[in-house]
């Protein structure tokens, strides 16, 4: 996975769906709430948490492979 932090100290994690997770719902919110995404092999996700590690958002990117995350501050 790729990890970076923005100017507001939010944590971004990006990764790819592998054969193992393809087609399964994955809960990206580790609190008592749930935020499911399901992806296909060869697709990616981006997870955004605040500086305390609390879930803010997640996105599925079909057919996109992420090699890096970078912010221009």
CSV table of N, CA and C in Angstrom, one decimal:
chain,number,residue,atom,x,y,z
A,1,UNK,N,0.8,-1.2,0.0
A,1,UNK,CA,0.0,0.0,0.0
A,1,UNK,C,0.9,1.3,0.0
A,2,UNK,N,0.3,2.3,-0.5
A,2,UNK,CA,1.0,3.6,-0.5
A,2,UNK,C,0.3,4.5,0.6
A,3,UNK,N,1.1,5.3,1.3
A,3,UNK,CA,0.6,6.1,2.4
A,3,UNK,C,1.2,7.5,2.3
A,4,UNK,N,0.3,8.5,2.5
A,4,UNK,CA,0.8,9.9,2.6
A,4,UNK,C,-0.1,10.7,3.5
A,5,UNK,N,0.3,11.9,3.9
A,5,UNK,CA,-0.4,12.7,4.8
A,5,UNK,C,-0.5,14.1,4.1
A,6,UNK,N,-1.8,14.7,4.1
A,6,UNK,CA,-2.0,16.0,3.5
A,6,UNK,C,-1.6,17.1,4.5
A,7,UNK,N,-1.8,18.4,4.1
A,7,UNK,CA,-1.4,19.5,4.9
A,7,UNK,C,-2.3,19.6,6.2
A,8,UNK,N,-3.4,19.0,6.2
A,8,UNK,CA,-4.3,19.0,7.4
A,8,UNK,C,-4.1,17.7,8.3
A,9,UNK,N,-3.1,17.0,8.0
A,9,UNK,CA,-2.7,15.8,8.7
A,9,UNK,C,-3.6,14.6,8.5
A,10,UNK,N,-4.5,14.7,7.5
A,10,UNK,CA,-5.3,13.5,7.1
A,10,UNK,C,-4.4,12.5,6.5
A,11,UNK,N,-4.7,11.2,6.8
A,11,UNK,CA,-3.9,10.1,6.3
A,11,UNK,C,-4.6,9.4,5.1
A,12,UNK,N,-3.9,9.3,4.0
A,12,UNK,CA,-4.4,8.6,2.8
A,12,UNK,C,-3.6,7.3,2.6
A,13,UNK,N,-4.4,6.3,2.4
A,13,UNK,CA,-3.8,5.0,2.1
A,13,UNK,C,-4.4,4.5,0.7
A,14,UNK,N,-3.6,4.1,-0.2
A,14,UNK,CA,-4.0,3.6,-1.5
A,14,UNK,C,-3.5,2.2,-1.7
A,15,UNK,N,-4.3,1.3,-2.3
A,15,UNK,CA,-3.8,0.0,-2.6
A,15,UNK,C,-4.6,-0.6,-3.7
A,16,UNK,N,-4.3,-1.8,-4.1
A,16,UNK,CA,-4.9,-2.5,-5.1
A,16,UNK,C,-5.7,-3.7,-4.6
A,17,UNK,N,-6.8,-4.1,-5.3
A,17,UNK,CA,-7.5,-5.3,-5.0
A,17,UNK,C,-6.7,-6.5,-5.6
A,18,UNK,N,-6.5,-7.5,-4.8
A,18,UNK,CA,-5.8,-8.7,-5.3
A,18,UNK,C,-6.9,-9.7,-5.5
A,19,UNK,N,-6.4,-10.9,-6.0
A,19,UNK,CA,-7.3,-12.0,-6.3
A,19,UNK,C,-8.1,-12.3,-5.0
A,20,UNK,N,-7.4,-12.2,-3.8
A,20,UNK,CA,-8.0,-12.7,-2.6
A,20,UNK,C,-9.2,-11.8,-2.2
A,21,UNK,N,-9.2,-10.5,-2.4
A,21,UNK,CA,-10.3,-9.6,-2.0
A,21,UNK,C,-11.3,-9.3,-3.1
A,22,UNK,N,-10.9,-9.6,-4.3
A,22,UNK,CA,-11.8,-9.3,-5.5
A,22,UNK,C,-13.2,-9.9,-5.3
A,23,UNK,N,-14.2,-9.0,-5.4
A,23,UNK,CA,-15.6,-9.5,-5.4
A,23,UNK,C,-16.1,-9.5,-4.0
A,24,UNK,N,-15.3,-9.3,-2.9
A,24,UNK,CA,-15.8,-9.4,-1.6
A,24,UNK,C,-16.0,-7.9,-1.1
A,25,UNK,N,-17.0,-7.7,-0.2
A,25,UNK,CA,-17.2,-6.5,0.5
A,25,UNK,C,-16.1,-6.3,1.5
A,26,UNK,N,-15.5,-5.2,1.5
A,26,UNK,CA,-14.4,-4.8,2.5
A,26,UNK,C,-14.9,-3.6,3.3
A,27,UNK,N,-14.9,-3.7,4.6
A,27,UNK,CA,-15.3,-2.6,5.5
A,27,UNK,C,-14.1,-1.7,5.7
A,28,UNK,N,-14.1,-0.5,5.2
A,28,UNK,CA,-13.0,0.4,5.4
A,28,UNK,C,-13.1,1.3,6.6
A,29,UNK,N,-14.3,1.2,7.3
A,29,UNK,CA,-14.5,2.0,8.5
A,29,UNK,C,-14.3,1.0,9.7
A,30,UNK,N,-13.3,1.2,10.5
A,30,UNK,CA,-13.0,0.2,11.5
A,30,UNK,C,-13.7,0.6,12.8
A,31,UNK,N,-14.6,1.6,12.8
A,31,UNK,CA,-15.4,1.9,14.0
A,31,UNK,C,-16.6,0.9,14.0
A,32,UNK,N,-17.6,1.2,14.8
A,32,UNK,CA,-18.8,0.4,14.9
A,32,UNK,C,-19.7,0.6,13.7
A,33,UNK,N,-19.4,1.7,12.9
A,33,UNK,CA,-20.1,2.0,11.6
A,33,UNK,C,-19.5,1.1,10.5
A,34,UNK,N,-20.1,1.0,9.4
A,34,UNK,CA,-19.5,0.2,8.3
A,34,UNK,C,-19.5,1.1,7.0
A,35,UNK,N,-18.5,0.9,6.2
A,35,UNK,CA,-18.4,1.5,4.9
A,35,UNK,C,-17.8,0.5,3.9
A,36,UNK,N,-18.7,-0.2,3.2
A,36,UNK,CA,-18.3,-1.3,2.4
A,36,UNK,C,-17.9,-0.8,1.0
A,37,UNK,N,-16.8,-1.4,0.5
A,37,UNK,CA,-16.5,-1.2,-1.0
A,37,UNK,C,-16.2,-2.6,-1.4
A,38,UNK,N,-16.5,-2.9,-2.7
A,38,UNK,CA,-16.2,-4.2,-3.3
A,38,UNK,C,-15.4,-3.9,-4.6
A,39,UNK,N,-14.3,-4.5,-4.9
A,39,UNK,CA,-13.6,-4.3,-6.1
A,39,UNK,C,-13.2,-5.5,-6.9
A,40,UNK,N,-12.7,-5.2,-8.0
A,40,UNK,CA,-12.2,-6.3,-8.9
A,40,UNK,C,-10.7,-6.3,-8.9
A,41,UNK,N,-10.2,-7.4,-9.2
A,41,UNK,CA,-8.7,-7.5,-9.4
A,41,UNK,C,-8.3,-6.5,-10.5
A,42,UNK,N,-7.2,-5.8,-10.2
A,42,UNK,CA,-6.7,-4.8,-11.2
A,42,UNK,C,-7.3,-3.4,-10.9
A,43,UNK,N,-8.1,-3.3,-9.8
A,43,UNK,CA,-8.6,-2.0,-9.5
A,43,UNK,C,-8.0,-1.5,-8.1
A,44,UNK,N,-8.3,-0.3,-7.8
A,44,UNK,CA,-7.6,0.3,-6.6
A,44,UNK,C,-8.6,0.9,-5.7
A,45,UNK,N,-8.1,1.3,-4.5
A,45,UNK,CA,-8.9,2.0,-3.5
A,45,UNK,C,-8.1,3.1,-2.9
A,46,UNK,N,-8.7,4.2,-2.4
A,46,UNK,CA,-8.1,5.2,-1.6
A,46,UNK,C,-8.9,5.4,-0.4
A,47,UNK,N,-8.2,5.3,0.8
A,47,UNK,CA,-8.9,5.4,2.1
A,47,UNK,C,-8.4,6.7,2.7
A,48,UNK,N,-9.3,7.5,3.3
A,48,UNK,CA,-8.9,8.8,4.0
A,48,UNK,C,-9.3,8.7,5.4
A,49,UNK,N,-8.4,8.8,6.3
A,49,UNK,CA,-8.6,8.9,7.8
A,49,UNK,C,-8.1,10.2,8.3
A,50,UNK,N,-8.7,10.7,9.4
A,50,UNK,CA,-8.1,11.9,10.0
A,50,UNK,C,-6.8,11.6,10.7
A,51,UNK,N,-6.2,12.6,11.3
A,51,UNK,CA,-4.9,12.4,12.0
A,51,UNK,C,-5.0,11.4,13.1
A,52,UNK,N,-6.2,11.2,13.7
A,52,UNK,CA,-6.3,10.2,14.8
A,52,UNK,C,-6.6,8.8,14.3
A,53,UNK,N,-6.7,8.6,13.0
A,53,UNK,CA,-6.9,7.3,12.4
A,53,UNK,C,-8.4,7.0,12.2
A,54,UNK,N,-9.3,8.0,12.4
A,54,UNK,CA,-10.7,7.8,12.3
A,54,UNK,C,-11.1,7.9,10.8
A,55,UNK,N,-12.0,7.0,10.4
A,55,UNK,CA,-12.4,7.0,9.0
A,55,UNK,C,-13.1,8.3,8.6
A,56,UNK,N,-12.8,8.8,7.4
A,56,UNK,CA,-13.5,9.9,6.8
A,56,UNK,C,-14.1,9.5,5.4
A,57,UNK,N,-13.4,8.7,4.6
A,57,UNK,CA,-14.0,8.4,3.3
A,57,UNK,C,-13.1,7.3,2.6
A,58,UNK,N,-13.7,6.6,1.6
A,58,UNK,CA,-13.0,5.7,0.8
A,58,UNK,C,-13.6,5.7,-0.6
A,59,UNK,N,-12.8,5.5,-1.6
A,59,UNK,CA,-13.2,5.5,-3.0
A,59,UNK,C,-12.6,4.2,-3.7
A,60,UNK,N,-13.4,3.7,-4.6
A,60,UNK,CA,-13.0,2.6,-5.4
A,60,UNK,C,-12.7,3.1,-6.8
A,61,UNK,N,-11.6,2.7,-7.4
A,61,UNK,CA,-11.2,3.2,-8.7
A,61,UNK,C,-11.1,2.0,-9.6
A,62,UNK,N,-12.1,1.8,-10.4
A,62,UNK,CA,-12.1,0.6,-11.3
A,62,UNK,C,-11.1,0.7,-12.4
A,63,UNK,N,-10.3,-0.3,-12.6
A,63,UNK,CA,-9.3,-0.4,-13.7
A,63,UNK,C,-8.2,0.6,-13.6
A,64,UNK,N,-7.9,1.1,-12.4
A,64,UNK,CA,-6.8,2.0,-12.1
A,64,UNK,C,-5.9,1.4,-11.2
A,65,UNK,N,-4.6,1.4,-11.5
A,65,UNK,CA,-3.5,0.9,-10.6
A,65,UNK,C,-2.8,2.2,-10.1
A,66,UNK,N,-2.7,2.3,-8.8
A,66,UNK,CA,-2.1,3.5,-8.2
A,66,UNK,C,-0.6,3.1,-7.9
A,67,UNK,N,0.3,4.0,-8.3
A,67,UNK,CA,1.7,3.7,-8.0
A,67,UNK,C,2.3,4.6,-7.0
A,68,UNK,N,1.5,5.8,-6.7
A,68,UNK,CA,2.0,6.7,-5.7
A,68,UNK,C,0.8,7.7,-5.4
A,69,UNK,N,0.9,8.3,-4.2
A,69,UNK,CA,0.0,9.4,-3.8
A,69,UNK,C,0.9,10.6,-3.5
A,70,UNK,N,0.5,11.7,-4.0
A,70,UNK,CA,1.2,12.9,-3.7
A,70,UNK,C,0.3,14.1,-3.7
A,71,UNK,N,0.5,15.1,-2.8
A,71,UNK,CA,-0.2,16.3,-2.7
A,71,UNK,C,0.7,17.5,-2.9
A,72,UNK,N,0.2,18.4,-3.7
A,72,UNK,CA,0.9,19.7,-3.8
A,72,UNK,C,0.3,20.6,-2.7
A,73,UNK,N,1.2,21.0,-1.8
A,73,UNK,CA,0.7,21.8,-0.7
A,73,UNK,C,0.7,23.3,-1.0
